[in-house]
Coordinates of C-alpha atoms in Angstrom, one line a residue:
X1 CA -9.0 -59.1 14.6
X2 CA -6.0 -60.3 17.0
X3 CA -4.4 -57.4 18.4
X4 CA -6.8 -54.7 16.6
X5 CA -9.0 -52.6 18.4
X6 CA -11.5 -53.9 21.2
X7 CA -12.9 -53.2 24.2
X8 CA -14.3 -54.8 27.2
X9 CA -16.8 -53.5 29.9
X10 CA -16.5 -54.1 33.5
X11 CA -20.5 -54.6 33.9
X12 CA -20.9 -57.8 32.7
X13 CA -20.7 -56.3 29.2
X14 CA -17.1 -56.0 28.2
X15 CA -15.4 -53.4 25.5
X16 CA -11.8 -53.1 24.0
X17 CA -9.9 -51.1 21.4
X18 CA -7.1 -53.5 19.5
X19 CA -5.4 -54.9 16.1
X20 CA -7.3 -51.0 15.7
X21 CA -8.8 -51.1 19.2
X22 CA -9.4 -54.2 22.4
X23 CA -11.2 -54.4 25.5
X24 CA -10.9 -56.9 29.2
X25 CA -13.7 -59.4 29.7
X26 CA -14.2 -59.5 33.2
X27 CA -14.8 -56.8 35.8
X28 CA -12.5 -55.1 38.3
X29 CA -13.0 -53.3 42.1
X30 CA -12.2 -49.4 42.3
X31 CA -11.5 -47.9 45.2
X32 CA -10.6 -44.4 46.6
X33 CA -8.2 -44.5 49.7
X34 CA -8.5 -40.7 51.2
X35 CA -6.4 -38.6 54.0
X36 CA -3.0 -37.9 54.9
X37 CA -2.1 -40.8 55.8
X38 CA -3.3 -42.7 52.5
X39 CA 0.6 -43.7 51.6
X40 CA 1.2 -44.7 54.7
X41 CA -2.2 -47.2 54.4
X42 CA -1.7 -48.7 51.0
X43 CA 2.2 -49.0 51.6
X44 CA 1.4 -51.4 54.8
X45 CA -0.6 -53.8 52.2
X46 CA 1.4 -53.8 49.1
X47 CA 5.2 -54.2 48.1
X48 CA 5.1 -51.0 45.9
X49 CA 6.6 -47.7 46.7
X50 CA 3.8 -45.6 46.7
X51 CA 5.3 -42.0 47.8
X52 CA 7.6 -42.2 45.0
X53 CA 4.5 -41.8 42.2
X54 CA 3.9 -38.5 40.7
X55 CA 0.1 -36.6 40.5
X56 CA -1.6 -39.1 38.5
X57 CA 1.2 -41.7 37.8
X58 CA 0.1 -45.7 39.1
X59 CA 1.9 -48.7 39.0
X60 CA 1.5 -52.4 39.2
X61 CA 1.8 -53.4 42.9
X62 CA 0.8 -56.8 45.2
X63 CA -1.2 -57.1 48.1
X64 CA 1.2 -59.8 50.2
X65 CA 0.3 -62.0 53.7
X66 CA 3.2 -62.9 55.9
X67 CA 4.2 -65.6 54.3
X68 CA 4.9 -63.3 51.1
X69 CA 2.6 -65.0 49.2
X70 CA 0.5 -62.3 46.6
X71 CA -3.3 -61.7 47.9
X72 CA -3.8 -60.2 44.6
X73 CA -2.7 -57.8 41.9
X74 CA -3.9 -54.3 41.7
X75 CA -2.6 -51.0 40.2
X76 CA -2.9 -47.8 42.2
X77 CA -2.4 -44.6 41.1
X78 CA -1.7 -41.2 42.9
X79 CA -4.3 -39.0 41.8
X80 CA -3.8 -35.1 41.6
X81 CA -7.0 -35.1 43.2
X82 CA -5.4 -36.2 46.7
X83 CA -6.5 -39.6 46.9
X84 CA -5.8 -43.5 45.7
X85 CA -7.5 -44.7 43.1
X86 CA -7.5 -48.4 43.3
X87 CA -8.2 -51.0 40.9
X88 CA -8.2 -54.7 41.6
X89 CA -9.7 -58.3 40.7
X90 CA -13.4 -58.4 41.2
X91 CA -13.1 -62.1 41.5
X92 CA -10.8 -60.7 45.0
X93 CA -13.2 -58.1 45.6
X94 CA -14.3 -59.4 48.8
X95 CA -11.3 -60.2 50.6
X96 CA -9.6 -57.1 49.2
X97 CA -12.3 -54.8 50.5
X98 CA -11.7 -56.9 53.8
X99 CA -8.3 -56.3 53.8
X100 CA -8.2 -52.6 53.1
X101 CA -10.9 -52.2 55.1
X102 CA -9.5 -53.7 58.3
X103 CA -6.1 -51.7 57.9
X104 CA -8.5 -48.8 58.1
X105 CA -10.0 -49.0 61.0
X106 CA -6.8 -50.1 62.4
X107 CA -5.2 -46.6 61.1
X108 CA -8.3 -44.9 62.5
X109 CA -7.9 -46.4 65.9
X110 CA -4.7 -45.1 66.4
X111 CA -5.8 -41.4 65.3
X112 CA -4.1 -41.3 61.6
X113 CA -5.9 -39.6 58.9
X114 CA -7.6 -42.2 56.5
X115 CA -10.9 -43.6 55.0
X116 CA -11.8 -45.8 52.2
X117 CA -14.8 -45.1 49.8
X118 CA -15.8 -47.9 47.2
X119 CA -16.2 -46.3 43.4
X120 CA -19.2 -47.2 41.9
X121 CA -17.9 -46.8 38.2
X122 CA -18.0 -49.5 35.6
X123 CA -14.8 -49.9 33.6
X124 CA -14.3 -49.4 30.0
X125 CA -11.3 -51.2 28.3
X126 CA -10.3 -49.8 24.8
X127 CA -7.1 -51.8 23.9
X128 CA -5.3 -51.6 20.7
X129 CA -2.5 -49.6 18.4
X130 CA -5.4 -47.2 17.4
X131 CA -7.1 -46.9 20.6
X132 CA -5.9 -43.5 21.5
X133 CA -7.0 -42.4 18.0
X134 CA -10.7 -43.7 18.5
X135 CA -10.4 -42.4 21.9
X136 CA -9.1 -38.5 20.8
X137 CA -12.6 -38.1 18.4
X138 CA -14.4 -38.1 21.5
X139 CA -12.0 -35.9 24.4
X140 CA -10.5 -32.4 24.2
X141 CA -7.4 -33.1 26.0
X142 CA -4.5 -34.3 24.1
X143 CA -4.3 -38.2 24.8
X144 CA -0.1 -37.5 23.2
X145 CA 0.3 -36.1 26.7
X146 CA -1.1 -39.1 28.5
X147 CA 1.9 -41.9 28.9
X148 CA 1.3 -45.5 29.8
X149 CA 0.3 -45.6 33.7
X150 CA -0.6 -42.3 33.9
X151 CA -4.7 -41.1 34.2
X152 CA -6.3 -37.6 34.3
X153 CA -10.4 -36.8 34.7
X154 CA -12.0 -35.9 31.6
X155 CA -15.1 -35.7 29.5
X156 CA -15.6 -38.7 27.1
X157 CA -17.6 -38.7 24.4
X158 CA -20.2 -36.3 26.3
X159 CA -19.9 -39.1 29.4
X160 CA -18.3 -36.1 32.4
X161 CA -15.9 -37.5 35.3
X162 CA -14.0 -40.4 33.8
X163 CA -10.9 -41.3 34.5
X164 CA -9.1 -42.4 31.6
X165 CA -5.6 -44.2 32.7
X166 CA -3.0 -45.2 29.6
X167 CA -3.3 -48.9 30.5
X168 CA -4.2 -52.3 30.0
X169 CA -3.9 -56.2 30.4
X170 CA -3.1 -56.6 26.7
X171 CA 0.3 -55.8 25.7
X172 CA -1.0 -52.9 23.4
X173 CA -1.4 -49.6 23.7
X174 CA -4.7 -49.1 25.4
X175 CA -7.0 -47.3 27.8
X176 CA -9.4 -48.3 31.1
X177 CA -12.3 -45.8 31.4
X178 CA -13.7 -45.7 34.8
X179 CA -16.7 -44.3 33.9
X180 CA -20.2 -43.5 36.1
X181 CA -22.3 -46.9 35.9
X182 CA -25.4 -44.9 34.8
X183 CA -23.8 -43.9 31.2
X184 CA -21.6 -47.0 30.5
X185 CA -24.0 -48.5 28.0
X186 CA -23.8 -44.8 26.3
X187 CA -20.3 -44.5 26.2
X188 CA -19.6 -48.2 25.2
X189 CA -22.3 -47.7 22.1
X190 CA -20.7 -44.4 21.2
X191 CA -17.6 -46.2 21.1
X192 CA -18.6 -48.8 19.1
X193 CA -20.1 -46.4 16.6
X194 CA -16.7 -46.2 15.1
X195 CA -16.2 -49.4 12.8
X196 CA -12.6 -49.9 14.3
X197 CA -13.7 -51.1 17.4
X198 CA -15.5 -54.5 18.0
X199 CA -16.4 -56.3 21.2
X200 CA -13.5 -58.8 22.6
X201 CA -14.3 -61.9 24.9
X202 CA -12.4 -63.9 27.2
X203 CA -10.5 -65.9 25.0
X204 CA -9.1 -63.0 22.9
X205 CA -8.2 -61.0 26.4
X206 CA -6.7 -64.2 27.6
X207 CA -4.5 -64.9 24.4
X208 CA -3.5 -61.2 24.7
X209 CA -2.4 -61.1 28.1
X210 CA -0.4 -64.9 27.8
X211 CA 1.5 -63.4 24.6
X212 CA 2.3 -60.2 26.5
X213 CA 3.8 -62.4 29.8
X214 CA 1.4 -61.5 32.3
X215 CA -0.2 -63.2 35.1
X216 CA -4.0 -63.9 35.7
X217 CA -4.0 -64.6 39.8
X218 CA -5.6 -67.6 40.5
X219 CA -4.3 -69.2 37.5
X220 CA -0.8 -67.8 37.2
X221 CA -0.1 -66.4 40.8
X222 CA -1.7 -66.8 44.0
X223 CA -1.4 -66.7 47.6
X224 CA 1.3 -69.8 47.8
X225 CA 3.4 -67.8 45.7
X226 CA 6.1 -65.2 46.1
X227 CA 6.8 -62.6 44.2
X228 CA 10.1 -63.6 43.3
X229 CA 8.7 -66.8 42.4
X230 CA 5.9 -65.4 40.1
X231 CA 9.1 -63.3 38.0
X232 CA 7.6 -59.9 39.5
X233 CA 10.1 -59.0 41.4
X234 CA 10.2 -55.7 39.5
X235 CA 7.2 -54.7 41.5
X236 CA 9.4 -54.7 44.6
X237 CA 10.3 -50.9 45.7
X238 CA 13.7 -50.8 45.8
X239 CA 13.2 -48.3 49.0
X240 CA 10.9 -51.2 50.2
X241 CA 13.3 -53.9 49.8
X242 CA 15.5 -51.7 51.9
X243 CA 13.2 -51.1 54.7
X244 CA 11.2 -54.3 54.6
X245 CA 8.5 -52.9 56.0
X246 CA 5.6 -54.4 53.8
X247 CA 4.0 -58.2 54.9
X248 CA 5.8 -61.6 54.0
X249 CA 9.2 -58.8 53.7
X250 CA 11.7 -61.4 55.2
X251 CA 10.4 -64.4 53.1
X252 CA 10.6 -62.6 49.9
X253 CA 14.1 -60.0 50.2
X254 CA 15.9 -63.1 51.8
X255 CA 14.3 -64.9 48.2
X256 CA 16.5 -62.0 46.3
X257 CA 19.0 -62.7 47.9
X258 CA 19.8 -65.8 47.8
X259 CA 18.5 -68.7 46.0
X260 CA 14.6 -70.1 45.0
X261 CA 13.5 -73.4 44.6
X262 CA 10.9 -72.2 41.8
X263 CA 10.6 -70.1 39.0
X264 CA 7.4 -69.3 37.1
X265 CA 8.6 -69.5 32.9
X266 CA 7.5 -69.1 29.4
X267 CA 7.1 -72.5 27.2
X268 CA 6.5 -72.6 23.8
X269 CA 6.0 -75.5 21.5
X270 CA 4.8 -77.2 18.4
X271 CA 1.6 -79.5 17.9
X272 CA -0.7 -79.8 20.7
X273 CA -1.4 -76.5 22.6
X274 CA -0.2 -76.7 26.5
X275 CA -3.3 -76.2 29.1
X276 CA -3.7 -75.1 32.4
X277 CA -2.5 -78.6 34.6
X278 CA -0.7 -80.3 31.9
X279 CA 2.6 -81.4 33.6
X280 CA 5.7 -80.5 32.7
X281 CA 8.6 -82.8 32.9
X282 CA 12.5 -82.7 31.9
X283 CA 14.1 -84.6 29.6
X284 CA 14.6 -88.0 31.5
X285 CA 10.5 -87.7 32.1
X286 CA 10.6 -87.0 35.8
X287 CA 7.5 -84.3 36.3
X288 CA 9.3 -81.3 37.6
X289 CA 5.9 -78.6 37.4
X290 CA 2.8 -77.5 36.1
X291 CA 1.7 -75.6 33.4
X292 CA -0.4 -72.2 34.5
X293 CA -2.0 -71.1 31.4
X294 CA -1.4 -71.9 28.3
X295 CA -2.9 -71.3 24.2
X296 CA -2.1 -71.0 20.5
X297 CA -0.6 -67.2 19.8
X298 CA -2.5 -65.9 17.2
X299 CA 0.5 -63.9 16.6
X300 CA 3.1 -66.4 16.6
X301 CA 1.3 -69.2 14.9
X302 CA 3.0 -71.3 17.9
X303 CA 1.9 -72.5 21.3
X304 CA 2.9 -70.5 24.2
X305 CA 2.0 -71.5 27.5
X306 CA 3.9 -70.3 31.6
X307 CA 4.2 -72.5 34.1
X308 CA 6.5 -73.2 37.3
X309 CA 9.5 -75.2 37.6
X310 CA 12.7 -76.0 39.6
X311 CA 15.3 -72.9 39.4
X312 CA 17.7 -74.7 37.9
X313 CA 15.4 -75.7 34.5
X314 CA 14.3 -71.8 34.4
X315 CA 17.0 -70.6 32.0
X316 CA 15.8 -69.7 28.3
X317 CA 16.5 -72.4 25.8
X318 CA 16.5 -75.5 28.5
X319 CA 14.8 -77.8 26.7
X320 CA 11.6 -79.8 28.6
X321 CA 8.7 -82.2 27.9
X322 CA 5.1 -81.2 28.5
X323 CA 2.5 -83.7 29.0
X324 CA -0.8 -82.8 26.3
X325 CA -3.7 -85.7 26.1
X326 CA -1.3 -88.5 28.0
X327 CA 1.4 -87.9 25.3
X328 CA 4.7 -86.0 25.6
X329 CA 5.7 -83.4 23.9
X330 CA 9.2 -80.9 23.3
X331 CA 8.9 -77.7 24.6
X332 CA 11.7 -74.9 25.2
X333 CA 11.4 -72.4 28.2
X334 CA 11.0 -68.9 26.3
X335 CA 11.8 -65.1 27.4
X336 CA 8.2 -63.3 27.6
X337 CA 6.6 -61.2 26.4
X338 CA 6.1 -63.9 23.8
X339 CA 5.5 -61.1 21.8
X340 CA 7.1 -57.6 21.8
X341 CA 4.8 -55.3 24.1
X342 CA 3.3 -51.8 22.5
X343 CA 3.0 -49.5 25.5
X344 CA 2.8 -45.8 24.6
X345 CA 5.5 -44.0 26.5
X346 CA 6.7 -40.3 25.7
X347 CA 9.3 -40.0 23.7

């Protein structure tokens, strides 16, 4: 079923749409942030540019701390609605609300427009090269229209005021249906009525997301490490670079510019499959890092794994040693996306 259709609930029941269609195990925060000064807000917590999006369009940004280490990941979105819509880690949700929170009353206090309001939407994941076609039985707008990052407010499958954004944590072509808690079970059964979508768990998310290159914070990224050491310095505004007026600016723009000690990479190798913790070590057998994640690709029939190490072992095709069950093993540090991404963009 690897890479078919699924989908993954965010209620503690999870849905996808994949190898036909996929879905995210685990839950994520929404948000709304409101006013005039909403850019303004969301631009003092993240390294995004924010003004720059279109009605509807979102990105992938970081909420950073002064030291430039990432407080999380989230994607926000400029709705045509005139608001943020915000969606981040549950397993952050606290200290994000905290966060946003704070920065709102400290907007308030100084008289600029802004408020925060907490969505209480569950969140629909249908992942998969035929997602959009399970999706289009049950919508009246043309999902053709709809590229990747982009959402719009709709009717699904009789369900009235979901957000549907072209996205996903897969690597596939997929959508995220923030839908109103009180008809999630309805709309993930009508869903699942169609025979090309089945249920998808943790470990098929996680094997999706590791052959696609991305990070899982907490595993992957966290709040000791830089964007630029994470490989995500595409999520850097170039506007922002310039004005270095989001937190943990200095640390990380004088990282682009000149030279860090880390890298995080991709690993593949043969026999045992690479962990989370295994050690990696170069070729004379001095441990140099640490794997982050790491399992078999049901895709590649190999095991791919991403981990941290010196800069100067980052290129692709240096050849290391990875410690699996006290024995050592060859692995070669890989380009990702292990496997060639499928996101739907207009043509």
């Amino acid at each position: 079923m690897h890479r078919a259709v699924s989908m993954v609930a965010h209620l503690g029941l999870r849905l996808q749409a994949l190898p036909s269609a996929l879905g995210r195990p685990f839950s994520c925060a929404q948000t709304k942030i409101l006013g005039c000064d909403r850019v303004k807000l969301m631009e003092s917590l993240v390294v995004g540019d924010i003004a720059e999006l279109r009605p509807n369009q979102g990105t992938l940004s970081l909420f950073t701390n002064e030291a430039g280490g990432i407080l999380d990941d989230l994607i926000v979105t400029s709705t045509s609605e005139g608001y943020l819509y915000v969606v981040s880690n549950a397993g952050c949700w606290d200290k994000d609300l905290a966060l946003m929170q704070d920065k709102v009353r400290e907007f308030q206090n100084t008289g600029r427009d802004v408020s925060l309001e907490v969505v209480e939407n569950a969140l629909l994941a249908l992942q998969g090269p035929t997602a959009a076609q399970v999706l289009q039985a049950g919508v009246a707008e043309d999902l053709r229209k709809l590229p990747f990052m982009t959402s719009a407010v709709m009717e699904v499958f009789g369900v009235s005021d979901c957000r549907v954004t072209r996205c996903g944590y897969t690597g596939e072509d997929g959508m995220e249906i923030s839908v109103p808690a009180v008809a999630a079970v309805r709309l993930a059964t009508a869903l699942l009525e169609n025979p090309e979508v089945k249920l998808a768990g943790l470990a098929a998310r996680d094997s999706l997301r590791l052959e696609a290159g991305l990070c899982l914070y907490g595993n992957d990224i966290d709040d000791h490490t830089t964007p630029v050491e994470g490989s995500l310095s595409w999520t850097l505004g170039k506007r922002r670079r310039v004005a270095m007026d989001f937190p943990g600016a200095s640390v990380i723009v004088a990282q682009l510019k000149g030279k860090v000690q880390r890298r995080r990479v991709g690993l593949m190798c043969e026999g045992a499959p690479m962990r989370a913790h295994s050690p990696i070590l170069n070729t004379e057998g001095t441990v140099i890092g640490t794997v982050t994640s790491g399992c078999p690709s049901p895709c590649l029939k190999k095991n791919v794994a991403m981990g941290y190490v010196p800069s100067e072992y980052s290129r692709p095709g240096t050849p290391l040693l990875v410690e699996v069950r006290r024995k050592q093993q060859v692995a070669v540090v890989s380009k990702m996306p292990f496997v060639t991404t499928n996101y739907y963009t207009l043509k």
